[in-house]
One Martini backbone bead per residue (centre of mass of N, CA, C, O) as a GRO file, in nm:
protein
  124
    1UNK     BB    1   2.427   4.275  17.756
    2UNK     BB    2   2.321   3.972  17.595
    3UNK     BB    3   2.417   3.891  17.263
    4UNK     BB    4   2.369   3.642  17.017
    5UNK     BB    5   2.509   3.782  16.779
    6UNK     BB    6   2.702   3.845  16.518
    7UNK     BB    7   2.980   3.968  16.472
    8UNK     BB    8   3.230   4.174  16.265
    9UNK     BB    9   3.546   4.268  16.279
   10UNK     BB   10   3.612   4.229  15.984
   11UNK     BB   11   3.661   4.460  15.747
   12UNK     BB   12   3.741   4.281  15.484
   13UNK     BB   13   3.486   4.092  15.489
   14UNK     BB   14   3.327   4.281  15.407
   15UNK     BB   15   3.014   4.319  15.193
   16UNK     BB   16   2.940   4.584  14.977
   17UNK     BB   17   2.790   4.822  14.786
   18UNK     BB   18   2.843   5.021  14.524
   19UNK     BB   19   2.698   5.232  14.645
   20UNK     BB   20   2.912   5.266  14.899
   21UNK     BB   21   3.157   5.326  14.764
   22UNK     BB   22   3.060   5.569  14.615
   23UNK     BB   23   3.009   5.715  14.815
   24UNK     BB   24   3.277   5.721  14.980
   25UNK     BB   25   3.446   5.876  14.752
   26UNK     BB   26   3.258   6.110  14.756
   27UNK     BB   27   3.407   6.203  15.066
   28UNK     BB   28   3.717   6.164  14.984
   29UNK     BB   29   3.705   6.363  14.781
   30UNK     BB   30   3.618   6.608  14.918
   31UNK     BB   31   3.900   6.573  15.118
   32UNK     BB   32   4.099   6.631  14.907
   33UNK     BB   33   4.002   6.911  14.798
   34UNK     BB   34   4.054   7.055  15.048
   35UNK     BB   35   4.356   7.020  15.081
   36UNK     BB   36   4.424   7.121  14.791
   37UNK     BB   37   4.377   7.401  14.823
   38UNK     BB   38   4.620   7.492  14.994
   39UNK     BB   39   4.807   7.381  14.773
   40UNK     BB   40   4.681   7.614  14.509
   41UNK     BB   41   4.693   7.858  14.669
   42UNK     BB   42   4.993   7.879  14.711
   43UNK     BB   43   5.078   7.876  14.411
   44UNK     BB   44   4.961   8.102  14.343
   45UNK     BB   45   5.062   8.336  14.560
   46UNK     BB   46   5.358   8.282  14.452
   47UNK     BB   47   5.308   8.352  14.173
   48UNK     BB   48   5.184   8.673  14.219
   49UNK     BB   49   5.431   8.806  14.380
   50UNK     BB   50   5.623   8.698  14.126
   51UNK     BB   51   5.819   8.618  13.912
   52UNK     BB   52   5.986   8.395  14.028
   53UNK     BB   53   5.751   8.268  14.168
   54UNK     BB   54   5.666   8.194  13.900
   55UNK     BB   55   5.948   8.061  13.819
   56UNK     BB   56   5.868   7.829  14.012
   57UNK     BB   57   5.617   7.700  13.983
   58UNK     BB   58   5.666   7.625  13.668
   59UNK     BB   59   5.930   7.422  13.802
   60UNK     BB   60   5.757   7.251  13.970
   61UNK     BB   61   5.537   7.168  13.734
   62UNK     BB   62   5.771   6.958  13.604
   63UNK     BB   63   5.730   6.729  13.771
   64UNK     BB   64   5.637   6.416  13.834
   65UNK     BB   65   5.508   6.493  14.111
   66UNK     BB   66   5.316   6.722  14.026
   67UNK     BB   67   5.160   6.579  13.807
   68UNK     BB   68   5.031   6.351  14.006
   69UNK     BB   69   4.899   6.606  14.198
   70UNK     BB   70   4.729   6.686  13.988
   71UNK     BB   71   4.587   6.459  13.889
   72UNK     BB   72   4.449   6.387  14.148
   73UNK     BB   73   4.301   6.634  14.196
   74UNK     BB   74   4.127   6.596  13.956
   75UNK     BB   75   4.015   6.304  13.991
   76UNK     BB   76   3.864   6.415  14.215
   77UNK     BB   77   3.708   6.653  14.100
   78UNK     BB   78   3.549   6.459  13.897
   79UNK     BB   79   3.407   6.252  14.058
   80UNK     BB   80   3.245   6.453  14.226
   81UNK     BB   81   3.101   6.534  13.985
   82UNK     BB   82   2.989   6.335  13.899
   83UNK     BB   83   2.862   6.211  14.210
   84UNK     BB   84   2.694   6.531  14.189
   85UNK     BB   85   2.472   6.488  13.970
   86UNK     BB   86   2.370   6.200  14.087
   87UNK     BB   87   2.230   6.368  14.289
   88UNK     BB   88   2.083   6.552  14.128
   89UNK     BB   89   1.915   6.376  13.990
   90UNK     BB   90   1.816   6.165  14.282
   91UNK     BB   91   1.658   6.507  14.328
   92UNK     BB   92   1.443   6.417  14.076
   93UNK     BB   93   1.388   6.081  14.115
   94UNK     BB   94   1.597   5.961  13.971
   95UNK     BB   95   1.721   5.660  14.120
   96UNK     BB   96   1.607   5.547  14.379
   97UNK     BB   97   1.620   5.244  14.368
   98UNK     BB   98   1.806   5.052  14.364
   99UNK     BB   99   1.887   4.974  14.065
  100UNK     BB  100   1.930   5.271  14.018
  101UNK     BB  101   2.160   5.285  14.211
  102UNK     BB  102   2.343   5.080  14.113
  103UNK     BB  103   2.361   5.207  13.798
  104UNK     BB  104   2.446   5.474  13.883
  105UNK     BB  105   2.728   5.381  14.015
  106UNK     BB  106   2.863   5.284  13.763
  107UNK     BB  107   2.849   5.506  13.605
  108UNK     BB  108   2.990   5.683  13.757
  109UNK     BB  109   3.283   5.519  13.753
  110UNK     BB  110   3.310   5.513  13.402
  111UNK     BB  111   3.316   5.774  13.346
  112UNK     BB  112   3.540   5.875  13.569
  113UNK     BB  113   3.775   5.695  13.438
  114UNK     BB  114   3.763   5.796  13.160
  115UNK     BB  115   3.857   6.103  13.251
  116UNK     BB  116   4.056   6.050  13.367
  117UNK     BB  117   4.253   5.934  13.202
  118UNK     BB  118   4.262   6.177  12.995
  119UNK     BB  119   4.389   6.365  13.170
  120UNK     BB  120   4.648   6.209  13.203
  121UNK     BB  121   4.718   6.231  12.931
  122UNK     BB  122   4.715   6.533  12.921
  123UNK     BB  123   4.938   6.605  13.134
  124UNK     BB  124   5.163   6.402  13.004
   0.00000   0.00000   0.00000
């Protein structure tokens, strides 16, 4: 098949539009937070099986490493959190129009900024 067409085939080029961003965040968002469960659950599991496994772990979340990944942890957790609630309203009919979705993934973008912000002065 001899197609006319032009290809682009550099990344960096595509200009996506801010639905795209905004999903795209949203399912990153979500794969980063299975993997930190992973992470939560084994931190969980050695701090309940003993005091000492407990000050193991309270002495290792005062490190400005763990501070850092607990910080990511909660970012994802908060952008998906706006990102699904925009989308169950969007399963109510509002937002659907293209300016409806352009408005919406700002508005997500927004307010995401503003809680990470919050949650991170709030860690450190």
């Amino acid at each position: 098949m001899n197609s006319q067409r032009p290809v682009n085939l550099d990344l960096r080029t595509i200009k996506l539009p801010i639905t795209a961003y905004t999903s795209i965040l949203h399912r990153v968002s979500g794969v980063i937070l299975f993997l930190g469960i992973i992470v939560m659950l084994f931190a969980l599991d050695k701090s309940l099986a003993s005091e000492e496994g407990f000050a193991e772990v309270k002495a290792c979340l005062t490190s400005p490493l763990a501070k850092l990944i607990v910080w990511g942890l909660l970012s994802a957790l908060l952008y998906h959190l706006v990102a699904g609630v925009r989308h169950l309203i969007m399963d109510m009919g509002v937002g659907e129009s293209l300016e409806g979705g352009k408005l919406g993934s700002k508005i997500v973008i927004a307010v995401s900024a503003v809680i990470i912000v919050l949650v991170g002065v709030w860690i450190w």
